[in-house]
PDB file of C-alpha atoms in Angstrom:
ATOM      1  CA  MET A  14       0.000   0.000   0.000  1.00 87.00           C
ATOM      2  CA  THR A  15       1.154   3.534  -0.784  1.00 94.00           C
ATOM      3  CA  ALA A  16       1.458   5.637   2.374  1.00 97.00           C
ATOM      4  CA  LYS A  17      -0.925   8.577   2.583  1.00 96.00           C
ATOM      5  CA  PRO A  18      -1.419  11.338   5.170  1.00 96.00           C
ATOM      6  CA  PHE A  19      -2.767   9.853   8.397  1.00 97.00           C
ATOM      7  CA  LEU A  20      -4.321  13.192   9.421  1.00 95.00           C
ATOM      8  CA  LYS A  21      -6.680  15.696   7.918  1.00 88.00           C
ATOM      9  CA  TRP A  22      -4.843  19.001   7.988  1.00 82.00           C
ATOM     10  CA  ALA A  23      -5.772  22.599   7.222  1.00 74.00           C
ATOM     11  CA  GLY A  24      -3.812  23.554   4.134  1.00 67.00           C
ATOM     12  CA  GLY A  25      -3.003  19.964   3.165  1.00 64.00           C
ATOM     13  CA  LYS A  26      -1.343  19.869  -0.233  1.00 77.00           C
ATOM     14  CA  THR A  27      -3.014  16.872  -1.894  1.00 75.00           C
ATOM     15  CA  GLN A  28      -4.779  19.174  -4.362  1.00 78.00           C
ATOM     16  CA  LEU A  29      -1.501  20.931  -5.295  1.00 87.00           C
ATOM     17  CA  ILE A  30       0.615  17.859  -5.985  1.00 92.00           C
ATOM     18  CA  ASP A  31       0.092  17.977  -9.760  1.00 90.00           C
ATOM     19  CA  GLU A  32       1.238  21.591  -9.845  1.00 90.00           C
ATOM     20  CA  ILE A  33       4.238  20.819  -7.647  1.00 92.00           C
ATOM     21  CA  LYS A  34       5.061  17.865  -9.899  1.00 92.00           C
ATOM     22  CA  ASN A  35       5.087  20.186 -12.911  1.00 90.00           C
ATOM     23  CA  ASN A  36       7.660  22.420 -11.252  1.00 90.00           C
ATOM     24  CA  LEU A  37      10.126  19.781 -10.072  1.00 92.00           C
ATOM     25  CA  PRO A  38      13.623  19.638 -11.608  1.00 88.00           C
ATOM     26  CA  GLU A  39      13.569  17.604 -14.817  1.00 85.00           C
ATOM     27  CA  ASN A  40      16.510  15.371 -13.868  1.00 85.00           C
ATOM     28  CA  LEU A  41      15.272  14.468 -10.391  1.00 91.00           C
ATOM     29  CA  ASN A  42      14.946  10.776 -11.267  1.00 89.00           C
ATOM     30  CA  ASN A  43      18.485  10.548 -12.553  1.00 89.00           C
ATOM     31  CA  ARG A  44      20.465  10.873  -9.333  1.00 91.00           C
ATOM     32  CA  PRO A  45      20.264  10.259  -5.589  1.00 96.00           C
ATOM     33  CA  PHE A  46      19.147  13.349  -3.700  1.00 97.00           C
ATOM     34  CA  THR A  47      18.058  14.608  -0.294  1.00 98.00           C
ATOM     35  CA  PHE A  48      14.483  15.758   0.242  1.00 98.00           C
ATOM     36  CA  ILE A  49      13.740  18.137   3.107  1.00 98.00           C
ATOM     37  CA  GLU A  50      10.297  19.380   4.155  1.00 98.00           C
ATOM     38  CA  PRO A  51      10.687  21.931   6.989  1.00 98.00           C
ATOM     39  CA  PHE A  52       6.920  22.422   7.583  1.00 97.00           C
ATOM     40  CA  VAL A  53       5.695  18.869   7.103  1.00 97.00           C
ATOM     41  CA  GLY A  54       2.104  19.160   8.388  1.00 93.00           C
ATOM     42  CA  SER A  55       0.173  16.098   7.277  1.00 93.00           C
ATOM     43  CA  GLY A  56       2.926  15.203   4.821  1.00 96.00           C
ATOM     44  CA  ALA A  57       0.932  14.961   1.581  1.00 94.00           C
ATOM     45  CA  VAL A  58       3.875  16.102  -0.537  1.00 96.00           C
ATOM     46  CA  PHE A  59       6.368  14.128   1.559  1.00 98.00           C
ATOM     47  CA  PHE A  60       4.517  10.822   1.135  1.00 97.00           C
ATOM     48  CA  TRP A  61       4.021  11.484  -2.579  1.00 97.00           C
ATOM     49  CA  MET A  62       7.712  12.245  -3.062  1.00 97.00           C
ATOM     50  CA  MET A  63       8.781   9.130  -1.157  1.00 98.00           C
ATOM     51  CA  ASP A  64       6.520   7.014  -3.364  1.00 96.00           C
ATOM     52  CA  LYS A  65       7.502   8.557  -6.691  1.00 96.00           C
ATOM     53  CA  PHE A  66      11.242   8.987  -6.126  1.00 97.00           C
ATOM     54  CA  PRO A  67      12.901   5.810  -4.799  1.00 95.00           C
ATOM     55  CA  ASN A  68      16.225   7.553  -5.430  1.00 96.00           C
ATOM     56  CA  ILE A  69      15.690   9.798  -2.397  1.00 97.00           C
ATOM     57  CA  GLU A  70      18.824   8.974  -0.434  1.00 97.00           C
ATOM     58  CA  LYS A  71      17.925  10.966   2.668  1.00 97.00           C
ATOM     59  CA  ALA A  72      14.557  12.326   3.787  1.00 98.00           C
ATOM     60  CA  VAL A  73      14.130  14.935   6.510  1.00 98.00           C
ATOM     61  CA  ILE A  74      10.845  16.248   7.885  1.00 98.00           C
ATOM     62  CA  ASN A  75      10.388  18.942  10.502  1.00 98.00           C
ATOM     63  CA  ASP A  76       7.618  20.831  12.218  1.00 97.00           C
ATOM     64  CA  ILE A  77       7.510  23.221  15.152  1.00 95.00           C
ATOM     65  CA  ASN A  78       4.325  21.517  16.362  1.00 94.00           C
ATOM     66  CA  THR A  79       5.549  18.990  18.931  1.00 96.00           C
ATOM     67  CA  ASP A  80       2.166  17.228  19.127  1.00 96.00           C
ATOM     68  CA  LEU A  81       2.441  16.571  15.406  1.00 97.00           C
ATOM     69  CA  THR A  82       6.061  15.433  15.297  1.00 98.00           C
ATOM     70  CA  ASP A  83       5.454  13.183  18.307  1.00 98.00           C
ATOM     71  CA  CYS A  84       2.807  11.456  16.187  1.00 98.00           C
ATOM     72  CA  TYR A  85       5.341  10.793  13.454  1.00 98.00           C
ATOM     73  CA  ILE A  86       7.841   9.484  16.037  1.00 98.00           C
ATOM     74  CA  SER A  87       5.205   7.223  17.629  1.00 98.00           C
ATOM     75  CA  ILE A  88       4.268   5.762  14.254  1.00 98.00           C
ATOM     76  CA  LYS A  89       7.956   5.187  13.536  1.00 98.00           C
ATOM     77  CA  LYS A  90       8.983   3.736  16.899  1.00 98.00           C
ATOM     78  CA  ASP A  91       5.865   2.556  18.756  1.00 98.00           C
ATOM     79  CA  LEU A  92       3.527   1.427  15.996  1.00 98.00           C
ATOM     80  CA  GLU A  93       2.010  -1.645  17.650  1.00 98.00           C
ATOM     81  CA  ASP A  94       1.196   0.164  20.900  1.00 98.00           C
ATOM     82  CA  LEU A  95      -0.262   3.070  18.952  1.00 98.00           C
ATOM     83  CA  ILE A  96      -2.485   0.784  16.866  1.00 98.00           C
ATOM     84  CA  ASN A  97      -3.699  -1.024  19.997  1.00 98.00           C
ATOM     85  CA  ILE A  98      -4.712   2.234  21.682  1.00 98.00           C
ATOM     86  CA  LEU A  99      -6.371   3.626  18.553  1.00 98.00           C
ATOM     87  CA  SER A 100      -8.252   0.359  18.003  1.00 98.00           C
ATOM     88  CA  LYS A 101      -9.625   0.663  21.533  1.00 98.00           C
ATOM     89  CA  TYR A 102     -10.737   4.260  20.911  1.00 98.00           C
ATOM     90  CA  LYS A 103     -12.305   3.209  17.629  1.00 98.00           C
ATOM     91  CA  THR A 104     -14.308   0.375  19.217  1.00 98.00           C
ATOM     92  CA  GLU A 105     -15.494   2.533  22.126  1.00 98.00           C
ATOM     93  CA  TYR A 106     -16.409   5.551  20.017  1.00 98.00           C
ATOM     94  CA  HIS A 107     -18.177   3.599  17.272  1.00 98.00           C
ATOM     95  CA  ALA A 108     -20.286   1.840  19.932  1.00 98.00           C
ATOM     96  CA  ILE A 109     -21.730   5.178  21.097  1.00 97.00           C
ATOM     97  CA  PHE A 110     -21.489   7.099  17.825  1.00 97.00           C
ATOM     98  CA  ASN A 111     -25.250   7.366  17.321  1.00 95.00           C
ATOM     99  CA  ASP A 112     -25.818   8.586  20.859  1.00 96.00           C
ATOM    100  CA  LYS A 113     -25.136  12.306  20.535  1.00 95.00           C
ATOM    101  CA  GLU A 114     -24.672  12.978  24.233  1.00 97.00           C
ATOM    102  CA  LYS A 115     -22.471   9.962  24.960  1.00 98.00           C
ATOM    103  CA  SER A 116     -20.246  10.552  21.938  1.00 97.00           C
ATOM    104  CA  LYS A 117     -19.939  14.217  22.867  1.00 97.00           C
ATOM    105  CA  GLU A 118     -18.991  13.312  26.420  1.00 98.00           C
ATOM    106  CA  TYR A 119     -16.418  10.796  25.167  1.00 98.00           C
ATOM    107  CA  TYR A 120     -14.856  13.350  22.794  1.00 98.00           C
ATOM    108  CA  TYR A 121     -14.481  16.042  25.441  1.00 98.00           C
ATOM    109  CA  GLU A 122     -13.048  13.557  27.945  1.00 98.00           C
ATOM    110  CA  LYS A 123     -10.365  12.665  25.421  1.00 98.00           C
ATOM    111  CA  ARG A 124      -9.746  16.333  24.633  1.00 98.00           C
ATOM    112  CA  SER A 125      -9.317  17.129  28.331  1.00 98.00           C
ATOM    113  CA  LEU A 126      -6.942  14.191  28.765  1.00 98.00           C
ATOM    114  CA  PHE A 127      -4.921  15.346  25.763  1.00 98.00           C
ATOM    115  CA  ASN A 128      -4.649  18.869  27.197  1.00 98.00           C
ATOM    116  CA  THR A 129      -3.239  17.643  30.503  1.00 97.00           C
ATOM    117  CA  ARG A 130      -0.198  16.542  28.476  1.00 95.00           C
ATOM    118  CA  LYS A 131       0.694  14.044  31.184  1.00 96.00           C
ATOM    119  CA  SER A 132       0.314  10.852  29.156  1.00 97.00           C
ATOM    120  CA  THR A 133       3.119   8.968  27.440  1.00 98.00           C
ATOM    121  CA  ARG A 134       4.115  10.091  23.970  1.00 98.00           C
ATOM    122  CA  THR A 135       2.295   7.153  22.389  1.00 98.00           C
ATOM    123  CA  VAL A 136      -0.961   7.831  24.279  1.00 98.00           C
ATOM    124  CA  GLN A 137      -0.719  11.545  23.427  1.00 98.00           C
ATOM    125  CA  SER A 138      -0.250  10.611  19.785  1.00 98.00           C
ATOM    126  CA  ALA A 139      -3.257   8.294  19.850  1.00 98.00           C
ATOM    127  CA  LEU A 140      -5.339  11.061  21.420  1.00 98.00           C
ATOM    128  CA  PHE A 141      -4.058  13.469  18.779  1.00 98.00           C
ATOM    129  CA  ILE A 142      -5.141  11.176  15.946  1.00 98.00           C
ATOM    130  CA  PHE A 143      -8.489  10.421  17.610  1.00 98.00           C
ATOM    131  CA  LEU A 144      -9.276  14.123  18.019  1.00 98.00           C
ATOM    132  CA  ASN A 145      -8.231  14.827  14.441  1.00 96.00           C
ATOM    133  CA  LYS A 146     -10.624  12.159  13.139  1.00 96.00           C
ATOM    134  CA  THR A 147     -13.594  13.219  15.291  1.00 97.00           C
ATOM    135  CA  CYS A 148     -13.287  16.991  15.699  1.00 96.00           C
ATOM    136  CA  PHE A 149     -14.886  19.715  13.603  1.00 92.00           C
ATOM    137  CA  ASN A 150     -13.505  19.586  10.040  1.00 87.00           C
ATOM    138  CA  GLY A 151     -10.297  17.834  11.101  1.00 85.00           C
ATOM    139  CA  LEU A 152      -8.958  21.157  12.300  1.00 86.00           C
ATOM    140  CA  TYR A 153      -6.029  21.452  14.681  1.00 88.00           C
ATOM    141  CA  ARG A 154      -6.025  24.681  16.672  1.00 88.00           C
ATOM    142  CA  VAL A 155      -4.539  25.659  20.014  1.00 88.00           C
ATOM    143  CA  ASN A 156      -4.925  28.761  22.152  1.00 88.00           C
ATOM    144  CA  SER A 157      -2.154  30.878  23.672  1.00 84.00           C
ATOM    145  CA  LYS A 158      -1.783  28.314  26.475  1.00 88.00           C
ATOM    146  CA  ASN A 159      -1.234  25.546  23.899  1.00 88.00           C
ATOM    147  CA  GLN A 160      -4.609  24.004  24.760  1.00 93.00           C
ATOM    148  CA  TYR A 161      -6.365  22.192  21.937  1.00 95.00           C
ATOM    149  CA  ASN A 162      -9.808  23.822  21.672  1.00 95.00           C
ATOM    150  CA  VAL A 163     -11.571  22.462  18.573  1.00 96.00           C
ATOM    151  CA  PRO A 164     -15.160  21.278  19.191  1.00 97.00           C
ATOM    152  CA  ILE A 165     -16.538  17.876  18.251  1.00 97.00           C
ATOM    153  CA  GLY A 166     -17.419  17.343  14.605  1.00 95.00           C
ATOM    154  CA  ARG A 167     -20.754  16.463  12.988  1.00 86.00           C
ATOM    155  CA  SER A 168     -19.765  13.522  10.789  1.00 86.00           C
ATOM    156  CA  LYS A 169     -22.679  11.455   9.463  1.00 89.00           C
ATOM    157  CA  SER A 170     -20.528   8.384   8.937  1.00 94.00           C
ATOM    158  CA  LEU A 171     -18.285   6.456  11.301  1.00 96.00           C
ATOM    159  CA  PRO A 172     -14.854   8.127  11.430  1.00 95.00           C
ATOM    160  CA  ASN A 173     -11.889   5.988  10.435  1.00 95.00           C
ATOM    161  CA  ILE A 174     -10.039   6.391  13.720  1.00 97.00           C
ATOM    162  CA  CYS A 175      -7.566   3.560  13.160  1.00 98.00           C
ATOM    163  CA  ASN A 176      -6.517   2.958   9.562  1.00 98.00           C
ATOM    164  CA  GLU A 177      -4.081   0.197  10.429  1.00 98.00           C
ATOM    165  CA  GLU A 178      -3.023  -0.557   6.867  1.00 98.00           C
ATOM    166  CA  ASN A 179      -2.049   3.049   6.186  1.00 98.00           C
ATOM    167  CA  LEU A 180      -0.336   3.471   9.551  1.00 98.00           C
ATOM    168  CA  ARG A 181       1.860   0.475   8.721  1.00 98.00           C
ATOM    169  CA  ALA A 182       2.703   1.941   5.314  1.00 98.00           C
ATOM    170  CA  VAL A 183       3.515   5.285   6.949  1.00 98.00           C
ATOM    171  CA  SER A 184       5.721   3.594   9.531  1.00 98.00           C
ATOM    172  CA  GLU A 185       7.671   1.838   6.800  1.00 98.00           C
ATOM    173  CA  ILE A 186       8.399   5.173   5.110  1.00 98.00           C
ATOM    174  CA  LEU A 187       9.396   6.778   8.408  1.00 98.00           C
ATOM    175  CA  GLN A 188      12.003   4.103   9.115  1.00 98.00           C
ATOM    176  CA  ARG A 189      14.199   5.874   6.553  1.00 96.00           C
ATOM    177  CA  THR A 190      13.249   9.406   7.560  1.00 98.00           C
ATOM    178  CA  ILE A 191      14.848  11.868   9.977  1.00 98.00           C
ATOM    179  CA  ILE A 192      12.146  13.539  12.104  1.00 98.00           C
ATOM    180  CA  LEU A 193      12.911  16.947  13.606  1.00 98.00           C
ATOM    181  CA  ASN A 194      10.928  19.203  15.923  1.00 98.00           C
ATOM    182  CA  GLY A 195      12.060  22.806  15.918  1.00 97.00           C
ATOM    183  CA  ASP A 196      12.684  25.916  13.878  1.00 97.00           C
ATOM    184  CA  TYR A 197      12.720  25.276  10.144  1.00 98.00           C
ATOM    185  CA  THR A 198      16.181  26.816   9.751  1.00 98.00           C
ATOM    186  CA  ASN A 199      17.656  23.863  11.667  1.00 98.00           C
ATOM    187  CA  THR A 200      17.004  21.649   8.645  1.00 98.00           C
ATOM    188  CA  LEU A 201      19.847  23.308   6.743  1.00 98.00           C
ATOM    189  CA  GLU A 202      22.480  21.211   8.505  1.00 98.00           C
ATOM    190  CA  TYR A 203      20.991  18.092   6.874  1.00 98.00           C
ATOM    191  CA  ALA A 204      21.326  19.461   3.329  1.00 98.00           C
ATOM    192  CA  ASP A 205      24.046  18.253   0.994  1.00 96.00           C
ATOM    193  CA  ALA A 206      25.136  18.918  -2.584  1.00 93.00           C
ATOM    194  CA  ASN A 207      21.928  17.498  -4.117  1.00 95.00           C
ATOM    195  CA  THR A 208      19.033  18.727  -1.983  1.00 97.00           C
ATOM    196  CA  LEU A 209      15.468  19.753  -2.747  1.00 97.00           C
ATOM    197  CA  PHE A 210      13.461  21.671  -0.135  1.00 98.00           C
ATOM    198  CA  TYR A 211       9.686  21.957  -0.192  1.00 98.00           C
ATOM    199  CA  PHE A 212       8.208  24.649   2.046  1.00 98.00           C
ATOM    200  CA  ASP A 213       4.571  24.665   3.101  1.00 95.00           C
ATOM    201  CA  PRO A 214       4.612  27.329   5.838  1.00 95.00           C
ATOM    202  CA  PRO A 215       1.554  28.611   7.683  1.00 91.00           C
ATOM    203  CA  TYR A 216      -0.188  30.619   4.978  1.00 91.00           C
ATOM    204  CA  LYS A 217      -0.595  34.346   5.177  1.00 90.00           C
ATOM    205  CA  PRO A 218      -4.339  34.609   5.947  1.00 87.00           C
ATOM    206  CA  LEU A 219      -6.607  36.078   3.282  1.00 81.00           C
ATOM    207  CA  SER A 220      -8.712  37.715   5.989  1.00 72.00           C
ATOM    208  CA  GLU A 221      -8.762  38.113   9.753  1.00 62.00           C
ATOM    209  CA  THR A 222     -11.285  35.285  10.088  1.00 53.00           C
ATOM    210  CA  SER A 223      -9.616  32.848   7.681  1.00 51.00           C
ATOM    211  CA  SER A 224      -6.388  32.225   9.556  1.00 49.00           C
ATOM    212  CA  PHE A 225      -5.525  28.575  10.150  1.00 46.00           C
ATOM    213  CA  ASN A 226      -1.918  29.314  11.056  1.00 42.00           C
ATOM    214  CA  SER A 227      -2.441  29.034  14.823  1.00 50.00           C
ATOM    215  CA  TYR A 228      -1.732  25.304  14.963  1.00 51.00           C
ATOM    216  CA  ALA A 229       1.290  26.279  17.028  1.00 54.00           C
ATOM    217  CA  LYS A 230       1.005  28.712  19.903  1.00 52.00           C
ATOM    218  CA  ASP A 231       3.328  31.186  18.154  1.00 64.00           C
ATOM    219  CA  VAL A 232       1.778  33.099  15.258  1.00 78.00           C
ATOM    220  CA  PHE A 233       3.483  33.064  11.848  1.00 88.00           C
ATOM    221  CA  ASP A 234       3.065  36.744  10.954  1.00 92.00           C
ATOM    222  CA  ASP A 235       4.443  38.960   8.165  1.00 94.00           C
ATOM    223  CA  ALA A 236       7.790  39.280   9.918  1.00 96.00           C
ATOM    224  CA  GLN A 237       8.039  35.475   9.892  1.00 96.00           C
ATOM    225  CA  GLN A 238       7.120  35.393   6.187  1.00 97.00           C
ATOM    226  CA  ILE A 239       9.984  37.817   5.523  1.00 97.00           C
ATOM    227  CA  ARG A 240      12.359  35.730   7.639  1.00 98.00           C
ATOM    228  CA  LEU A 241      11.409  32.655   5.604  1.00 98.00           C
ATOM    229  CA  LYS A 242      12.134  34.498   2.371  1.00 98.00           C
ATOM    230  CA  GLU A 243      15.579  35.420   3.716  1.00 98.00           C
ATOM    231  CA  PHE A 244      16.184  31.751   4.488  1.00 98.00           C
ATOM    232  CA  CYS A 245      15.170  30.845   0.924  1.00 98.00           C
ATOM    233  CA  GLU A 246      17.656  33.431  -0.343  1.00 98.00           C
ATOM    234  CA  LYS A 247      20.343  31.787   1.775  1.00 98.00           C
ATOM    235  CA  LEU A 248      19.494  28.374   0.312  1.00 98.00           C
ATOM    236  CA  ASN A 249      19.646  29.851  -3.169  1.00 98.00           C
ATOM    237  CA  ASP A 250      23.081  31.334  -2.483  1.00 97.00           C
ATOM    238  CA  LEU A 251      24.246  27.923  -1.230  1.00 97.00           C
ATOM    239  CA  GLY A 252      23.037  26.249  -4.433  1.00 96.00           C
ATOM    240  CA  HIS A 253      20.080  24.343  -2.959  1.00 97.00           C
ATOM    241  CA  GLN A 254      16.850  23.946  -4.916  1.00 96.00           C
ATOM    242  CA  TRP A 255      13.520  24.832  -3.317  1.00 98.00           C
ATOM    243  CA  ILE A 256       9.793  25.152  -3.945  1.00 97.00           C
ATOM    244  CA  LEU A 257       7.467  27.083  -1.634  1.00 97.00           C
ATOM    245  CA  SER A 258       3.680  27.387  -1.523  1.00 96.00           C
ATOM    246  CA  ASN A 259       1.626  30.168   0.044  1.00 95.00           C
ATOM    247  CA  SER A 260      -1.655  32.002  -0.252  1.00 93.00           C
ATOM    248  CA  ASP A 261      -2.282  34.418  -3.106  1.00 94.00           C
ATOM    249  CA  MET A 262      -3.275  37.742  -1.586  1.00 93.00           C
ATOM    250  CA  LYS A 263      -4.548  38.911  -4.971  1.00 91.00           C
ATOM    251  CA  ASN A 264      -7.626  36.728  -4.399  1.00 91.00           C
ATOM    252  CA  ILE A 265      -8.945  39.487  -2.149  1.00 90.00           C
ATOM    253  CA  ASN A 266      -6.977  42.504  -3.355  1.00 92.00           C
ATOM    254  CA  PRO A 267      -5.549  42.613  -6.906  1.00 93.00           C
ATOM    255  CA  ASP A 268      -3.193  45.367  -5.779  1.00 94.00           C
ATOM    256  CA  ASP A 269      -1.664  43.368  -2.929  1.00 93.00           C
ATOM    257  CA  ASN A 270       1.899  42.666  -4.026  1.00 94.00           C
ATOM    258  CA  PHE A 271       3.235  41.334  -0.723  1.00 95.00           C
ATOM    259  CA  PHE A 272       4.596  38.073  -2.125  1.00 97.00           C
ATOM    260  CA  ASP A 273       5.245  39.417  -5.632  1.00 96.00           C
ATOM    261  CA  ASP A 274       7.586  42.022  -4.167  1.00 97.00           C
ATOM    262  CA  LEU A 275       9.040  39.725  -1.530  1.00 97.00           C
ATOM    263  CA  TYR A 276      10.035  37.005  -4.002  1.00 98.00           C
ATOM    264  CA  GLU A 277      10.520  39.188  -7.084  1.00 97.00           C
ATOM    265  CA  GLN A 278      13.903  37.608  -7.907  1.00 97.00           C
ATOM    266  CA  PHE A 279      12.390  34.120  -8.087  1.00 97.00           C
ATOM    267  CA  ASN A 280       9.752  32.363 -10.187  1.00 97.00           C
ATOM    268  CA  ILE A 281       6.176  32.925  -8.983  1.00 96.00           C
ATOM    269  CA  PHE A 282       3.333  30.791 -10.353  1.00 95.00           C
ATOM    270  CA  ARG A 283      -0.363  31.177  -9.603  1.00 94.00           C
ATOM    271  CA  VAL A 284      -2.113  27.804  -9.543  1.00 92.00           C
ATOM    272  CA  ASN A 285      -5.680  26.729  -8.873  1.00 87.00           C
ATOM    273  CA  ALA A 286      -6.379  25.108  -5.525  1.00 76.00           C
ATOM    274  CA  ARG A 287      -9.577  24.325  -3.671  1.00 64.00           C
ATOM    275  CA  ARG A 288      -9.733  25.477  -0.069  1.00 56.00           C
ATOM    276  CA  SER A 289     -11.448  22.527   1.585  1.00 47.00           C
ATOM    277  CA  ILE A 290     -11.543  23.681   5.217  1.00 42.00           C
ATOM    278  CA  ASN A 291     -13.924  26.500   5.992  1.00 46.00           C
ATOM    279  CA  SER A 292     -16.728  26.693   8.512  1.00 43.00           C
ATOM    280  CA  LYS A 293     -19.132  27.918   5.812  1.00 45.00           C
ATOM    281  CA  GLY A 294     -19.738  25.647   2.879  1.00 44.00           C
ATOM    282  CA  ASN A 295     -20.341  28.511   0.465  1.00 42.00           C
ATOM    283  CA  LYS A 296     -16.856  29.834   1.283  1.00 45.00           C
ATOM    284  CA  ARG A 297     -15.214  26.652   0.037  1.00 46.00           C
ATOM    285  CA  GLY A 298     -14.212  26.876  -3.569  1.00 57.00           C
ATOM    286  CA  ASN A 299     -11.545  27.589  -6.148  1.00 72.00           C
ATOM    287  CA  LEU A 300      -8.863  30.113  -5.372  1.00 85.00           C
ATOM    288  CA  THR A 301      -5.389  30.608  -6.693  1.00 91.00           C
ATOM    289  CA  GLU A 302      -2.392  29.835  -4.531  1.00 94.00           C
ATOM    290  CA  LEU A 303       1.265  30.597  -5.081  1.00 95.00           C
ATOM    291  CA  LEU A 304       4.083  28.265  -5.982  1.00 96.00           C
ATOM    292  CA  ILE A 305       7.407  30.059  -5.708  1.00 97.00           C
ATOM    293  CA  THR A 306      10.701  28.477  -6.680  1.00 97.00           C
ATOM    294  CA  ASN A 307      14.333  29.197  -7.441  1.00 96.00           C
ATOM    295  CA  LEU A 308      14.209  26.580 -10.204  1.00 90.00           C
ATOM    296  CA  PHE A 309      14.501  28.011 -13.706  1.00 74.00           C
TER     297      PHE A 309
END
């Protein structure tokens, strides 16, 4: 089985993979190379790359979200225990799924347990995955105290809390992957002469109410976007190849040149992408997003 993202994630890149594929270096299949994804999220691009390019000699994923990277580590190192715990949650939750009050009570008990952050890494990871599968729209959001605060979802069908087959496929991929938890700039030390970076940072929000970049307690604001661009410049100067995705501010203001000015020395492509996570169904639809790269 081909490994796929084990989480639903705001800003997941499944819908952009074809566009990313079209902008990869032409000779990527011809030589061993290192692939680094400094903002891995749910890993849609990472898993696709690992499947399509068996010549990846070294893979490195990173995220500042410790809850998330602990999940990857648990799947890599403690798979059987994780599957056992998730299977238990699945059985218990499915048994009360049609009882609105009992399922609600179960969800909030698990959310409270998760927020104590006193469980083992594997239990925390199982709780993380359970909440992701049963919460509203698969959203991960924390407040300033790093407390997960997403309400229960309204799924009409039984959530797939424990996809054992995919978890095993993911674990197999992770056995040959370096997993980091920290600032994205730390990934540079793992780069070598043939390295491709893919950046999927927290997107610059199109409006004050559309921000999904608070999945870590520290906000990724304009100053952070500028810092990331400076890091991309550094990679370019060092001869590393990179592709970056971000929101297209021209969707709401045709005169907004924030990214066009910021990355003016690089290639900027506007590509179609469907925003699938929004609290209002009529706000979900086709928008353009940016793919920016130093590849020519």
